[in-house]
Amino acid sequence: MERLHKGACHCGAIAVELRTPRAPAEQVIGACQCSFCRKHNARTFSDPKSSATLTAREPEQLQLYAFGLSTSEVVICRRCGVYVAMLMTDQGEAWTTLNIDVLDERAAFTRPAEPRDFSAEAVEGRIARRKARWIPTKLVGWPAGR
Ligand SMILES: [Zn+2]
């Protein structure tokens, strides 16, 4: 049975919907070891069998930040500072890995976060892995050119 989880940044400017076939307690949660995620102590979720929608209710609050190889961008709310997702786009398609703690039902995702270190990857391998493992995502209200 597909489940719908809703969430948002703290102030609500950036909304998230996640549709996933598995129960929250069965979901594998990652603890990405990149320097950005370490600073946020972020718990992340990615699953190609799920789907997500990221909605910029207030596009002017959208902050995108790239670092390292710049193959993806971090989605942050400019007003409240919440880290929402990592986003990769390619030819009109988008994939994300979500900060699971932006979901209203964050407490239901009870599995311990598993450390993930992708720092040794080259660019092409990284893009291919994300397309295979991240969440196919629809962007709504996104500024043109993003
Ligand atoms: Zn916000």
PDB file of C-alpha atoms and ligand atoms in Angstrom:
ATOM      1  CA  MET A   1       0.000   0.000   0.000  1.00  0.00           C
ATOM      2  CA  GLU A   2       1.418   3.336  -0.980  1.00  0.00           C
ATOM      3  CA  ARG A   3       1.750   5.805   1.839  1.00  0.00           C
ATOM      4  CA  LEU A   4       1.805   9.558   1.580  1.00  0.00           C
ATOM      5  CA  HIS A   5       4.004  11.522   3.964  1.00  0.00           C
ATOM      6  CA  LYS A   6       3.823  15.278   4.093  1.00  0.00           C
ATOM      7  CA  GLY A   7       6.350  17.701   5.415  1.00  0.00           C
ATOM      8  CA  ALA A   8       7.913  21.099   5.006  1.00  0.00           C
ATOM      9  CA  CYS A   9      10.704  23.326   6.162  1.00  0.00           C
ATOM     10  CA  HIS A  10      10.022  24.991   9.528  1.00  0.00           C
ATOM     11  CA  CYS A  11       8.213  28.058   8.173  1.00  0.00           C
ATOM     12  CA  GLY A  12       6.358  26.180   5.413  1.00  0.00           C
ATOM     13  CA  ALA A  13       7.848  27.980   2.413  1.00  0.00           C
ATOM     14  CA  ILE A  14       9.106  24.693   0.935  1.00  0.00           C
ATOM     15  CA  ALA A  15       6.738  21.724   1.111  1.00  0.00           C
ATOM     16  CA  VAL A  16       7.531  18.047   0.622  1.00  0.00           C
ATOM     17  CA  GLU A  17       5.355  15.093  -0.269  1.00  0.00           C
ATOM     18  CA  LEU A  18       6.812  11.608  -0.245  1.00  0.00           C
ATOM     19  CA  ARG A  19       4.957   8.599  -1.631  1.00  0.00           C
ATOM     20  CA  THR A  20       6.499   5.331  -0.645  1.00  0.00           C
ATOM     21  CA  PRO A  21       5.434   1.678  -0.678  1.00  0.00           C
ATOM     22  CA  ARG A  22       7.070   0.724   2.618  1.00  0.00           C
ATOM     23  CA  ALA A  23       6.118   1.408   6.216  1.00  0.00           C
ATOM     24  CA  PRO A  24       8.248   4.065   7.956  1.00  0.00           C
ATOM     25  CA  ALA A  25       9.729   1.617  10.457  1.00  0.00           C
ATOM     26  CA  GLU A  26      11.008  -0.516   7.545  1.00  0.00           C
ATOM     27  CA  GLN A  27      12.659   2.338   5.685  1.00  0.00           C
ATOM     28  CA  VAL A  28      16.415   2.380   5.501  1.00  0.00           C
ATOM     29  CA  ILE A  29      17.781   5.700   6.709  1.00  0.00           C
ATOM     30  CA  GLY A  30      21.206   6.963   5.739  1.00  0.00           C
ATOM     31  CA  ALA A  31      23.634   9.186   7.538  1.00  0.00           C
ATOM     32  CA  CYS A  32      25.534  10.737   4.644  1.00  0.00           C
ATOM     33  CA  GLN A  33      29.118  11.422   5.668  1.00  0.00           C
ATOM     34  CA  CYS A  34      29.679  14.397   3.371  1.00  0.00           C
ATOM     35  CA  SER A  35      30.854  17.524   5.152  1.00  0.00           C
ATOM     36  CA  PHE A  36      27.499  19.290   4.690  1.00  0.00           C
ATOM     37  CA  CYS A  37      25.363  16.458   6.079  1.00  0.00           C
ATOM     38  CA  ARG A  38      27.781  15.951   8.970  1.00  0.00           C
ATOM     39  CA  LYS A  39      27.342  19.561  10.018  1.00  0.00           C
ATOM     40  CA  HIS A  40      23.563  19.063  10.047  1.00  0.00           C
ATOM     41  CA  ASN A  41      23.744  15.560  11.537  1.00  0.00           C
ATOM     42  CA  ALA A  42      21.193  14.813   8.821  1.00  0.00           C
ATOM     43  CA  ARG A  43      19.188  11.630   8.459  1.00  0.00           C
ATOM     44  CA  THR A  44      18.514  11.112   4.776  1.00  0.00           C
ATOM     45  CA  PHE A  45      16.192   8.954   2.747  1.00  0.00           C
ATOM     46  CA  SER A  46      16.433   7.839  -0.867  1.00  0.00           C
ATOM     47  CA  ASP A  47      14.493   5.152  -2.683  1.00  0.00           C
ATOM     48  CA  PRO A  48      13.899   4.852  -6.438  1.00  0.00           C
ATOM     49  CA  LYS A  49      10.589   3.046  -5.803  1.00  0.00           C
ATOM     50  CA  SER A  50       9.263   6.092  -3.991  1.00  0.00           C
ATOM     51  CA  SER A  51       8.307   9.398  -5.532  1.00  0.00           C
ATOM     52  CA  ALA A  52       8.429  12.907  -4.169  1.00  0.00           C
ATOM     53  CA  THR A  53       7.142  16.372  -4.866  1.00  0.00           C
ATOM     54  CA  LEU A  54       9.023  19.466  -3.756  1.00  0.00           C
ATOM     55  CA  THR A  55       6.860  22.567  -3.822  1.00  0.00           C
ATOM     56  CA  ALA A  56       8.267  26.061  -3.532  1.00  0.00           C
ATOM     57  CA  ARG A  57       5.215  27.774  -2.016  1.00  0.00           C
ATOM     58  CA  GLU A  58       7.354  30.890  -1.675  1.00  0.00           C
ATOM     59  CA  PRO A  59       9.983  30.617  -4.411  1.00  0.00           C
ATOM     60  CA  GLU A  60      11.835  33.676  -3.122  1.00  0.00           C
ATOM     61  CA  GLN A  61      12.713  31.683   0.008  1.00  0.00           C
ATOM     62  CA  LEU A  62      14.401  28.950  -1.995  1.00  0.00           C
ATOM     63  CA  GLN A  63      18.158  28.798  -1.457  1.00  0.00           C
ATOM     64  CA  LEU A  64      20.186  26.380  -3.555  1.00  0.00           C
ATOM     65  CA  TYR A  65      23.739  25.631  -2.510  1.00  0.00           C
ATOM     66  CA  ALA A  66      26.329  23.584  -4.366  1.00  0.00           C
ATOM     67  CA  PHE A  67      29.707  22.410  -3.148  1.00  0.00           C
ATOM     68  CA  GLY A  68      32.332  19.783  -3.885  1.00  0.00           C
ATOM     69  CA  LEU A  69      31.791  18.351  -7.374  1.00  0.00           C
ATOM     70  CA  SER A  70      28.648  20.501  -7.781  1.00  0.00           C
ATOM     71  CA  THR A  71      26.693  17.613  -9.288  1.00  0.00           C
ATOM     72  CA  SER A  72      23.760  18.363  -7.003  1.00  0.00           C
ATOM     73  CA  GLU A  73      22.378  21.245  -5.004  1.00  0.00           C
ATOM     74  CA  VAL A  74      21.259  21.462  -1.428  1.00  0.00           C
ATOM     75  CA  VAL A  75      17.734  22.846  -1.025  1.00  0.00           C
ATOM     76  CA  ILE A  76      17.592  25.153   1.982  1.00  0.00           C
ATOM     77  CA  CYS A  77      14.908  27.556   3.164  1.00  0.00           C
ATOM     78  CA  ARG A  78      16.292  31.070   3.220  1.00  0.00           C
ATOM     79  CA  ARG A  79      13.884  32.218   5.932  1.00  0.00           C
ATOM     80  CA  CYS A  80      13.965  29.404   8.488  1.00  0.00           C
ATOM     81  CA  GLY A  81      17.268  27.754   7.560  1.00  0.00           C
ATOM     82  CA  VAL A  82      16.022  24.188   7.295  1.00  0.00           C
ATOM     83  CA  TYR A  83      17.909  21.798   5.032  1.00  0.00           C
ATOM     84  CA  VAL A  84      15.169  20.075   3.023  1.00  0.00           C
ATOM     85  CA  ALA A  85      16.847  17.884   0.402  1.00  0.00           C
ATOM     86  CA  MET A  86      19.720  17.225  -1.948  1.00  0.00           C
ATOM     87  CA  LEU A  87      18.553  17.787  -5.501  1.00  0.00           C
ATOM     88  CA  MET A  88      19.975  16.648  -8.810  1.00  0.00           C
ATOM     89  CA  THR A  89      18.446  17.729 -12.115  1.00  0.00           C
ATOM     90  CA  ASP A  90      19.250  16.544 -15.611  1.00  0.00           C
ATOM     91  CA  GLN A  91      17.400  17.423 -18.815  1.00  0.00           C
ATOM     92  CA  GLY A  92      14.124  18.263 -17.127  1.00  0.00           C
ATOM     93  CA  GLU A  93      14.161  15.351 -14.708  1.00  0.00           C
ATOM     94  CA  ALA A  94      14.859  15.633 -10.999  1.00  0.00           C
ATOM     95  CA  TRP A  95      15.940  13.305  -8.231  1.00  0.00           C
ATOM     96  CA  THR A  96      16.266  13.956  -4.517  1.00  0.00           C
ATOM     97  CA  THR A  97      17.441  12.459  -1.319  1.00  0.00           C
ATOM     98  CA  LEU A  98      15.306  13.893   1.454  1.00  0.00           C
ATOM     99  CA  ASN A  99      16.098  15.049   4.936  1.00  0.00           C
ATOM    100  CA  ILE A 100      13.698  12.610   6.607  1.00  0.00           C
ATOM    101  CA  ASP A 101      13.313  14.947   9.565  1.00  0.00           C
ATOM    102  CA  VAL A 102      11.326  17.478   7.522  1.00  0.00           C
ATOM    103  CA  LEU A 103       8.417  15.014   7.418  1.00  0.00           C
ATOM    104  CA  ASP A 104       5.554  15.424   9.887  1.00  0.00           C
ATOM    105  CA  GLU A 105       5.870  11.751  10.833  1.00  0.00           C
ATOM    106  CA  ARG A 106       9.641  11.847  11.267  1.00  0.00           C
ATOM    107  CA  ALA A 107       9.427   9.933  14.555  1.00  0.00           C
ATOM    108  CA  ALA A 108       7.947   6.894  12.771  1.00  0.00           C
ATOM    109  CA  PHE A 109      11.205   6.385  10.844  1.00  0.00           C
ATOM    110  CA  THR A 110      12.873   4.487  13.627  1.00  0.00           C
ATOM    111  CA  ARG A 111      15.726   2.571  11.990  1.00  0.00           C
ATOM    112  CA  PRO A 112      19.179   3.709  13.026  1.00  0.00           C
ATOM    113  CA  ALA A 113      20.815   5.846  10.364  1.00  0.00           C
ATOM    114  CA  GLU A 114      23.503   3.953   8.462  1.00  0.00           C
ATOM    115  CA  PRO A 115      26.680   5.900   7.704  1.00  0.00           C
ATOM    116  CA  ARG A 116      27.268   6.370   3.948  1.00  0.00           C
ATOM    117  CA  ASP A 117      30.504   7.673   2.543  1.00  0.00           C
ATOM    118  CA  PHE A 118      30.536   8.525  -1.158  1.00  0.00           C
ATOM    119  CA  SER A 119      33.597  10.753  -1.099  1.00  0.00           C
ATOM    120  CA  ALA A 120      35.688   8.405  -3.269  1.00  0.00           C
ATOM    121  CA  GLU A 121      33.259   8.527  -6.195  1.00  0.00           C
ATOM    122  CA  ALA A 122      34.082  10.193  -9.498  1.00  0.00           C
ATOM    123  CA  VAL A 123      31.550  12.477 -11.153  1.00  0.00           C
ATOM    124  CA  GLU A 124      30.085  10.017 -13.649  1.00  0.00           C
ATOM    125  CA  GLY A 125      29.648   7.238 -11.126  1.00  0.00           C
ATOM    126  CA  ARG A 126      28.016   9.652  -8.744  1.00  0.00           C
ATOM    127  CA  ILE A 127      25.445  10.856 -11.266  1.00  0.00           C
ATOM    128  CA  ALA A 128      24.624   7.294 -12.340  1.00  0.00           C
ATOM    129  CA  ARG A 129      24.196   6.157  -8.729  1.00  0.00           C
ATOM    130  CA  ARG A 130      21.859   9.017  -7.932  1.00  0.00           C
ATOM    131  CA  LYS A 131      19.668   8.349 -10.961  1.00  0.00           C
ATOM    132  CA  ALA A 132      19.457   4.705  -9.878  1.00  0.00           C
ATOM    133  CA  ARG A 133      18.940   5.237  -6.153  1.00  0.00           C
ATOM    134  CA  TRP A 134      17.494   8.656  -5.440  1.00  0.00           C
ATOM    135  CA  ILE A 135      13.812   9.512  -5.413  1.00  0.00           C
ATOM    136  CA  PRO A 136      12.269  10.559  -8.752  1.00  0.00           C
ATOM    137  CA  THR A 137      10.970  14.007  -7.911  1.00  0.00           C
ATOM    138  CA  LYS A 138       8.574  16.547  -9.331  1.00  0.00           C
ATOM    139  CA  LEU A 139       9.410  20.198  -8.753  1.00  0.00           C
ATOM    140  CA  VAL A 140       6.449  22.555  -8.350  1.00  0.00           C
ATOM    141  CA  GLY A 141       6.682  26.339  -8.249  1.00  0.00           C
ATOM    142  CA  TRP A 142      10.392  26.150  -8.957  1.00  0.00           C
ATOM    143  CA  PRO A 143      12.027  29.253 -10.428  1.00  0.00           C
ATOM    144  CA  ALA A 144      12.710  29.002 -14.170  1.00  0.00           C
ATOM    145  CA  GLY A 145      16.138  27.757 -15.055  1.00  0.00           C
ATOM    146  CA  ARG A 146      16.526  25.730 -11.871  1.00  0.00           C
TER     147      ARG A 146
HETATM  148 ZN    ZN B   1      11.306  27.733   5.859  1.00  0.00          ZN
END
